Amino acid sequence: HLGVTPAILRARYNLTAADVGSGQNNSQAVAQFLEQYYHPADLAEFMAMFGRTFPHRSEVDRVVGTQGGGKAGLEASLDIEYIMSTGANVSTWVFTNPGRHESQEPFLQWMVLLSNMSDLPWVHTISYGDDEDSLSTAYMMRLNTEFMKAGVRGISLLFASGDSGAGCRHQGKDKNTFRPSFPASSPYVTTVGGTTFKNPFKVTYEVTHYISGGGFSNVFKMPDYQASAVEGYLKSVTATLPPQSYFNTSGRAYPDMAALSDNYWVVSNRVPIPWVSGTSASTPVVGGMLSLINGQRLSKGLPALGFLNPRLYKLKGQGLFDVTEGCHQGCLDEQVQGKGFCAAPSWDPVTGWGTPNYPALLAALLS
Amino acid sequence: SSGYLEYDQDVLLPKDWTHVGRVDPSEEVELTFALKQQNLELLEETLRLVSDPGSAQYGKHLSLQEVASLVRPSELTQKVVRRWLQAHGVSNCRTVRTQDFLQCTMTAEVAEVLLPGSRFHRYVRDRRSIVRSSAPYSVHEEVHQHLDFVGGLHRVPPREKDVRVKHRPSKGEV
């Protein structure tokens, strides 16, 4: 193949043409913050080009906020086109938060909005993050509480793990540490990392995408649900672990899972664009599949998945393809020589538990 | 010592934002006041129970109304914050269903009096213009304990999100 399209994703993750939403009582959303607007014509063109093999929708059901005019943003185009490709035929919303006043913070506006709407989509994917060290602890702690508020309502929040691997923060001469990203590092969201095909031109097994964000929070302590998995990783990969001065072994570790994040095709401003990469791509892909699972659960009278991590970590990789090859990037210095963490059997801070094998994940999450 | 306290704040603006100048005192700013919530330990425990498949509470999610009942700021917190705002002539506010955020519009002049230390400037990057404070703000100690932070002063939108279009690598680069 010549890049990742919905058909390639659906083939890799074993989604058949019948694995689409039934359209009842289920919805999903993407949130945009940077005056990133999707264009309905792009979505229609994308689906006409790439959506022929599965039933799908070609229109967004609801835009919350002001849908701007002018040029479409690549990010918005990517998010909406791919959540509607794996979460096909599921009612889809776009939250667009450009910040009406010059003093507004778009991300905060979105969080406030969630506290004011009683009926929300069950799954939200967000491809946005900042370095933890650029944000105040007071702000992150409060947002973490806001994520809890969403989770307790049964809403699944998925965040991209970032595109800088373990990241790198220079702390003076010859002293570097890895640089975690927030909200990816919040213990109350599900964070999605990235992979690439072993053979970029075939639907093969997946290996680590070197950009995949991951690591350990310096702000949030490790939640109980992941303690055993992370401990297992730290004990099993001692030979490839970076020096402990680079990361906080007692912090919230991320990502939680992953999906392909390399070589996507996106239609933006009516132009099909190849070679689009980032965990911005993998996050809506996972979000769409969780929406399908929610649809199946709701049709059986079960509640929505809600905050997934406690259940995901109890599955111990069941329903997922384990990614065990490759490392992501870290600091370019003598000690770690550009390397961050490496993937390993079971959970790892590059690809989490792995990538979805849809029918197996559905079976695991339907019980 | 003056009766005002600061929060932990992220004041430094990324260098790619260009300073344009001080905003006119009459210009409006919108600030978001994050009121201290109640029962956060119970919220965390409830989230654990409704998300843990081993719990009898698994999947028993709360409605927004139930979340509001749980975390809604105390009467005292709401009264103290509203009285403080009103004392500074700030009345154009709206709240949310959980009553833990107040979004208020006021002039920059009023905001700088309300939040001593703050100084509002305009910055631009590409075609985007924002108004932010170049200095940390403080609030009166009587109010400090009733707020988590005030939004709209420091954080700026990032340049890019987590997406990139890469160029096809040449054979040499490969």
XYZ file of C-alpha atoms in Angstrom:
541
model
C 0.000 0.000 0.000
C 0.992 3.615 -0.384
C 0.101 4.834 3.055
C -2.461 4.398 5.792
C -6.091 4.809 4.757
C -9.288 3.643 6.475
C -9.138 0.380 4.532
C -5.601 -0.299 5.741
C -6.545 0.464 9.346
C -9.643 -1.679 9.166
C -7.621 -4.523 7.693
C -4.901 -4.299 10.305
C -7.296 -4.044 13.243
C -9.659 -6.701 11.880
C -12.691 -4.490 11.432
C -15.096 -6.030 8.922
C -17.566 -4.048 6.859
C -20.195 -5.078 9.407
C -18.221 -3.506 12.259
C -19.853 -0.106 12.143
C -22.148 1.778 14.474
C -25.869 1.143 14.521
C -26.461 4.808 15.150
C -28.533 4.550 18.299
C -27.788 6.418 21.531
C -24.123 6.512 20.749
C -21.849 9.325 19.750
C -18.210 10.363 19.647
C -16.392 13.677 19.478
C -13.144 15.359 18.598
C -12.104 18.647 20.198
C -10.163 21.368 18.377
C -8.437 24.298 20.023
C -6.224 26.226 17.650
C -8.659 27.739 15.219
C -8.443 24.376 13.544
C -11.568 23.869 11.473
C -12.552 20.793 9.545
C -14.260 21.415 6.222
C -17.388 19.403 5.413
C -16.325 19.156 1.762
C -13.007 17.597 2.789
C -14.803 14.975 4.865
C -17.143 14.168 1.987
C -14.252 13.905 -0.463
C -12.224 11.776 1.965
C -15.101 9.357 2.422
C -15.745 9.232 -1.329
C -12.104 8.341 -1.925
C -11.363 6.092 1.015
C -14.689 4.971 2.494
C -16.025 2.719 -0.240
C -15.477 -0.556 1.573
C -17.541 0.089 4.711
C -20.824 1.804 5.619
C -20.076 5.259 6.989
C -21.350 8.760 7.518
C -19.968 11.657 5.539
C -21.256 14.469 7.711
C -20.666 15.642 11.247
C -23.834 15.638 13.324
C -23.098 18.550 15.578
C -20.561 21.335 15.862
C -20.323 22.804 19.365
C -18.772 26.245 19.147
C -18.097 28.432 16.187
C -17.198 26.663 12.982
C -14.861 29.114 11.281
C -14.598 29.654 7.584
C -11.542 29.847 5.400
C -8.927 27.172 5.136
C -9.309 23.846 6.883
C -6.687 22.802 9.411
C -4.752 19.607 8.836
C -5.222 18.535 12.447
C -8.986 18.993 12.361
C -9.226 17.223 8.997
C -7.194 14.273 10.275
C -9.103 13.921 13.544
C -12.556 13.969 12.058
C -11.749 11.846 9.013
C -10.231 9.037 11.057
C -12.560 8.905 14.051
C -15.349 8.527 11.480
C -13.424 5.781 9.674
C -12.912 3.399 12.577
C -15.954 4.681 14.470
C -17.850 4.449 11.199
C -21.546 5.227 11.132
C -21.397 6.620 14.681
C -22.888 10.045 15.297
C -19.938 12.444 15.514
C -19.552 15.851 17.109
C -16.841 18.450 16.791
C -16.058 20.751 19.700
C -14.404 23.813 18.254
C -12.862 26.087 20.848
C -10.982 28.925 19.209
C -11.358 31.310 22.173
C -13.740 34.116 21.377
C -11.958 36.694 23.499
C -8.268 37.411 23.230
C -7.982 36.498 26.907
C -9.703 33.121 26.660
C -7.824 29.875 26.940
C -9.389 27.481 24.440
C -8.585 24.310 26.364
C -10.063 25.717 29.546
C -13.146 26.777 27.593
C -13.626 23.184 26.488
C -13.317 21.886 30.029
C -15.824 24.439 31.263
C -18.170 23.413 28.475
C -18.076 19.783 29.612
C -19.200 20.920 33.066
C -22.203 22.592 31.534
C -23.605 20.001 29.143
C -25.664 17.121 30.466
C -25.705 15.086 27.252
C -22.282 14.468 25.826
C -20.735 11.949 23.456
C -19.315 8.928 25.245
C -15.875 9.175 23.649
C -13.785 12.332 23.164
C -10.406 12.369 21.460
C -8.007 15.251 21.875
C -4.705 15.714 20.082
C -3.304 18.470 22.227
C -0.696 18.761 24.933
C 1.928 20.875 26.650
C 5.125 20.039 28.455
C 4.320 19.365 32.098
C 7.072 21.731 33.170
C 5.492 24.620 31.274
C 2.292 24.442 33.299
C 1.545 25.285 36.899
C 0.840 22.403 39.233
C -2.309 24.141 40.464
C -3.663 24.214 36.916
C -2.815 20.578 36.178
C -4.279 19.343 39.455
C -7.552 21.119 38.797
C -7.771 19.845 35.240
C -7.094 16.391 36.567
C -10.163 16.811 38.757
C -12.122 17.913 35.698
C -11.058 14.695 33.951
C -12.332 12.771 36.985
C -15.647 14.587 36.685
C -15.933 13.432 33.080
C -14.854 9.874 33.875
C -17.368 9.424 36.654
C -20.079 10.368 34.148
C -19.017 7.479 31.899
C -17.152 9.613 29.394
C -13.926 8.265 27.912
C -11.283 10.946 27.332
C -8.477 9.940 24.986
C -5.381 12.099 24.621
C -2.520 11.816 22.158
C 0.706 10.875 23.928
C 2.700 13.505 21.998
C 5.199 13.392 19.186
C 8.506 13.866 20.985
C 9.116 10.404 22.352
C 10.254 10.637 25.949
C 10.993 14.329 25.318
C 14.057 16.087 26.590
C 14.520 18.923 29.033
C 17.916 20.551 29.322
C 18.618 21.340 32.943
C 21.979 22.953 32.695
C 25.324 21.732 31.491
C 25.381 18.008 30.733
C 22.190 17.429 32.682
C 19.088 16.338 30.831
C 15.864 14.677 31.854
C 12.941 13.314 29.903
C 10.047 15.692 29.478
C 6.530 14.388 30.142
C 3.510 15.956 28.543
C 0.144 16.948 30.029
C -2.771 15.986 29.777
C -1.180 12.760 28.500
C 0.305 12.310 31.983
C -3.010 12.590 33.820
C -3.931 9.324 35.555
C -7.594 9.855 34.648
C -7.364 9.899 30.869
C -6.479 7.165 28.403
C -3.337 8.103 26.537
C -2.637 6.809 23.052
C 0.829 6.286 21.627
C 1.957 5.534 18.093
C 3.263 2.676 15.981
C 4.300 2.058 12.420
C 4.178 -0.994 10.198
C 7.284 -3.148 10.267
C 7.190 -2.991 6.486
C 5.842 0.453 5.612
C 4.317 -0.803 2.365
C 2.512 -3.853 3.744
C -0.075 -4.589 6.417
C 2.414 -6.247 8.720
C 2.803 -6.349 12.466
C 3.553 -3.030 14.150
C 6.689 -1.660 15.724
C 7.320 1.442 17.777
C 7.022 4.750 15.984
C 10.021 6.692 17.284
C 7.962 9.842 17.801
C 5.464 8.126 20.122
C 5.253 10.143 23.344
C 5.633 8.282 26.586
C 7.256 8.188 29.957
C 6.525 9.065 33.561
C 4.845 12.092 35.086
C 6.739 14.333 37.448
C 3.467 15.682 38.832
C 1.035 12.788 39.188
C 1.869 9.731 41.201
C 1.398 6.305 39.749
C -2.217 5.163 40.049
C -2.872 1.760 41.579
C -4.398 0.354 38.406
C -1.050 0.414 36.604
C 1.431 -0.225 39.418
C 1.892 -3.914 38.716
C 2.247 -3.472 34.931
C 4.810 -0.704 35.269
C 6.743 -2.546 37.929
C 6.856 -5.556 35.625
C 8.276 -3.435 32.830
C 10.890 -1.765 34.994
C 12.062 -5.112 36.316
C 12.131 -6.890 32.984
C 13.992 -4.392 30.826
C 16.789 -3.270 33.107
C 19.331 -3.676 30.296
C 17.622 -1.129 28.045
C 16.330 1.272 30.696
C 17.666 4.824 30.571
C 19.453 6.030 33.732
C 16.977 6.716 36.533
C 17.990 10.373 36.707
C 16.034 10.832 33.453
C 12.616 9.842 34.733
C 10.446 9.474 37.807
C 9.714 5.792 38.366
C 6.943 6.589 40.837
C 5.014 8.838 38.444
C 1.972 8.087 36.310
C 3.327 6.156 33.351
C 1.926 6.546 29.839
C 0.745 5.755 27.161
C -1.929 3.187 27.906
C -2.359 1.842 24.393
C -1.433 2.750 20.835
C -2.306 2.581 17.160
C -0.638 3.331 13.849
C 0.616 6.911 13.701
C 2.662 7.050 10.520
C 2.066 7.679 6.839
C -1.617 8.601 6.854
C -3.573 10.042 3.965
C -5.686 13.080 4.864
C -7.876 15.275 2.681
C -7.496 18.913 3.653
C -8.647 21.861 1.567
C -9.769 19.359 -1.067
C -6.240 18.017 -1.513
C -5.308 14.441 -0.575
C -2.137 14.746 1.490
C 0.175 11.777 2.145
C 2.793 11.201 4.870
C 0.773 12.678 7.717
C 2.065 11.378 11.015
C 1.624 11.787 14.731
C -0.230 10.466 17.703
C -2.934 12.849 16.522
C -3.684 10.098 14.045
C -3.591 7.131 16.386
C -5.837 8.760 18.993
C -9.029 9.181 16.933
C -8.419 5.727 15.429
C -8.579 4.172 18.902
C -11.428 6.499 19.865
C -13.513 5.310 16.939
C -13.059 1.677 17.908
C -14.016 2.362 21.522
C -17.141 4.048 20.176
C -18.039 0.890 18.276
C -17.565 -1.119 21.460
C -19.719 1.367 23.341
C -22.389 0.919 20.679
C -22.349 -2.839 21.183
C -22.446 -2.452 24.955
C -25.313 0.032 24.860
C -27.329 -2.218 22.542
C -26.984 -4.998 25.127
C -28.145 -2.757 27.940
C -24.647 -2.365 29.354
C -23.249 1.013 30.366
C -20.667 2.861 28.291
C -17.019 2.031 28.946
C -16.303 5.299 30.718
C -12.812 5.730 32.123
C -11.141 2.738 30.527
C -7.777 2.369 32.251
C -8.677 0.266 35.308
C -10.336 -2.248 33.008
C -7.647 -2.000 30.331
C -4.879 -2.807 32.793
C -6.860 -5.742 34.201
C -7.067 -7.188 30.687
C -3.243 -7.371 30.681
C -3.072 -6.996 26.941
C -6.026 -9.230 26.067
C -7.626 -7.942 22.863
C -4.536 -6.024 21.823
C -1.559 -6.658 19.576
C 1.519 -6.411 21.756
C 4.204 -4.175 20.254
C 7.625 -5.364 21.285
C 10.123 -3.845 18.857
C 11.769 -0.471 18.713
C 12.427 2.499 20.951
C 11.220 6.055 20.943
C 13.403 9.121 20.943
C 14.852 10.751 24.020
C 17.682 13.120 24.766
C 20.489 13.465 22.259
C 23.369 13.288 24.706
C 26.191 10.939 25.557
C 24.274 9.089 28.225
C 21.191 8.013 26.311
C 22.291 8.864 22.767
C 18.901 9.921 21.481
C 17.075 6.953 22.915
C 14.146 7.085 25.322
C 12.312 3.918 26.348
C 12.011 0.728 24.343
C 8.990 -1.433 23.691
C 8.820 -4.791 25.446
C 6.421 -7.692 25.870
C 3.352 -6.629 27.860
C 2.995 -2.955 28.898
C 5.708 -0.432 28.019
C 5.985 3.406 28.131
C 6.156 3.663 24.337
C 3.085 1.794 23.103
C 1.274 0.915 26.345
C -0.440 -2.451 26.147
C -0.368 -2.396 22.354
C -2.755 -1.782 19.475
C -6.374 -2.917 19.113
C -7.359 -6.258 17.662
C -10.965 -5.142 17.351
C -12.913 -8.412 17.563
C -10.809 -9.628 20.480
C -11.033 -6.294 22.273
C -14.771 -6.181 21.694
C -15.150 -9.651 23.166
C -13.022 -8.716 26.162
C -14.955 -5.525 26.827
C -18.431 -6.913 26.249
C -18.444 -9.201 29.218
C 2.681 40.490 54.190
C 0.219 42.725 52.359
C -2.602 40.226 52.805
C -2.322 38.954 49.237
C -1.201 35.487 48.207
C -0.001 34.077 44.915
C -0.756 30.721 43.329
C 1.756 28.503 41.648
C 1.754 30.089 38.146
C 3.247 29.500 34.721
C 4.125 33.055 33.782
C 6.760 32.660 31.089
C 5.373 33.172 27.614
C 6.999 31.162 24.822
C 9.462 33.317 22.895
C 7.569 33.028 19.641
C 4.890 35.413 20.917
C 5.765 39.033 20.105
C 4.951 41.698 22.648
C 2.817 44.456 21.143
C 2.217 46.607 24.201
C 0.018 47.237 27.187
C -3.692 46.899 26.561
C -5.880 49.917 26.986
C -7.307 49.941 30.539
C -10.814 50.007 29.122
C -10.353 46.862 27.066
C -12.330 43.849 28.210
C -10.789 40.636 29.412
C -12.573 37.418 30.307
C -11.228 35.555 33.301
C -12.193 32.092 34.498
C -12.291 31.577 38.249
C -11.875 27.940 39.270
C -13.705 27.689 42.590
C -12.538 25.149 45.160
C -14.646 22.028 44.910
C -15.865 19.737 47.657
C -15.618 15.984 48.195
C -12.709 15.403 45.849
C -11.633 12.257 47.681
C -15.144 10.896 47.308
C -15.111 11.839 43.617
C -11.855 9.942 43.134
C -13.148 6.923 45.008
C -16.412 6.970 43.050
C -14.471 7.094 39.790
C -12.395 4.140 40.929
C -15.510 2.132 41.760
C -17.479 2.893 38.607
C -14.423 2.147 36.430
C -13.229 -1.036 38.128
C -14.879 -4.142 36.660
C -14.280 -5.916 39.960
C -16.514 -3.461 41.788
C -20.254 -3.820 42.297
C -20.488 -0.175 41.295
C -18.895 -0.791 37.885
C -20.660 1.165 35.149
C -22.982 2.964 37.565
C -22.055 6.352 36.209
C -23.259 9.619 37.654
C -25.357 12.218 35.881
C -24.077 15.765 35.584
C -26.559 16.717 38.292
C -25.133 14.073 40.616
C -21.584 15.218 39.877
C -22.679 18.764 40.645
C -24.148 17.671 43.984
C -20.854 16.017 44.809
C -18.322 18.678 43.895
C -20.294 21.911 44.047
C -18.291 24.519 45.987
C -19.499 25.213 49.498
C -21.963 28.010 50.156
C -19.162 29.861 51.891
C -16.837 29.576 48.890
C -19.498 30.781 46.501
C -20.452 33.643 48.784
C -16.890 34.794 49.419
C -15.929 34.740 45.727
C -19.088 36.467 44.539
C -18.838 39.120 47.257
C -15.207 39.749 46.329
C -16.094 40.141 42.656
C -19.055 42.374 43.404
C -16.928 44.555 45.661
C -14.788 45.271 42.607
C -17.792 45.959 40.419
C -17.519 42.668 38.561
C -21.051 41.522 37.856
C -20.945 40.207 34.299
C -20.362 36.574 35.257
C -21.794 33.255 34.266
C -21.454 29.967 36.034
C -21.777 26.318 34.988
C -24.079 23.559 36.177
C -21.496 22.254 38.582
C -21.043 25.824 39.859
C -17.303 25.347 40.184
C -16.307 27.767 37.429
C -17.198 31.430 37.114
C -16.425 33.191 33.859
C -16.451 36.947 34.231
C -15.901 39.812 31.843
C -14.348 43.048 33.121
C -12.015 45.752 31.951
C -8.285 45.208 32.158
C -8.138 48.052 34.662
C -10.562 46.303 37.010
C -8.799 42.964 36.524
C -5.472 44.473 37.547
C -7.013 45.853 40.737
C -8.849 42.607 41.456
C -5.683 40.556 40.938
C -2.777 42.667 42.224
C 0.435 42.016 40.333
C -1.253 41.250 37.017
C -0.402 43.489 34.062
C -2.212 42.844 30.816
C -0.367 43.060 27.526
C -1.132 42.129 23.952
C 1.001 39.551 22.162
C 0.850 38.313 18.584
C 2.024 35.237 16.755
C 1.325 34.741 13.089
C -2.113 36.295 12.709
C -3.293 35.511 16.222
C -3.546 38.127 18.949
C -3.944 37.345 22.637
C -4.116 39.327 25.865
C -2.193 37.898 28.809
C -0.540 39.081 32.006
C 3.223 39.375 31.980
C 3.449 39.070 35.756
C 2.051 36.753 38.406
C -1.215 37.732 39.994
C -2.229 37.489 43.619
C -5.575 37.412 45.368
C -6.577 38.550 48.800
C -5.850 35.939 51.435
C -9.523 35.690 52.346
C -10.321 34.629 48.793
C -7.176 32.608 48.111
C -8.384 29.509 49.930
C -11.599 29.467 47.897
C -10.002 29.346 44.445
C -7.794 26.828 42.642
C -6.553 29.323 40.052
C -7.682 32.100 37.776
C -7.600 31.286 34.077
C -7.000 33.717 31.235
C -3.798 35.298 32.520
C -0.869 33.181 31.471
C -1.366 30.104 29.333
C -1.125 30.496 25.591
C -2.198 28.250 22.760
C 0.606 25.974 21.568
C 2.045 26.443 18.107
C 1.265 22.976 16.889
C -0.635 19.990 17.954
C 0.572 16.465 17.670
C 0.536 16.161 13.929
C 3.102 16.638 11.236
C 3.484 16.134 7.531
C 6.820 14.683 6.812
C 8.709 15.017 3.586
C 9.558 11.929 1.674
C 13.114 11.114 2.736
C 15.804 10.970 0.122
C 17.834 7.792 -0.295
C 20.768 9.501 1.372
C 18.717 10.385 4.437
C 17.450 6.845 4.668
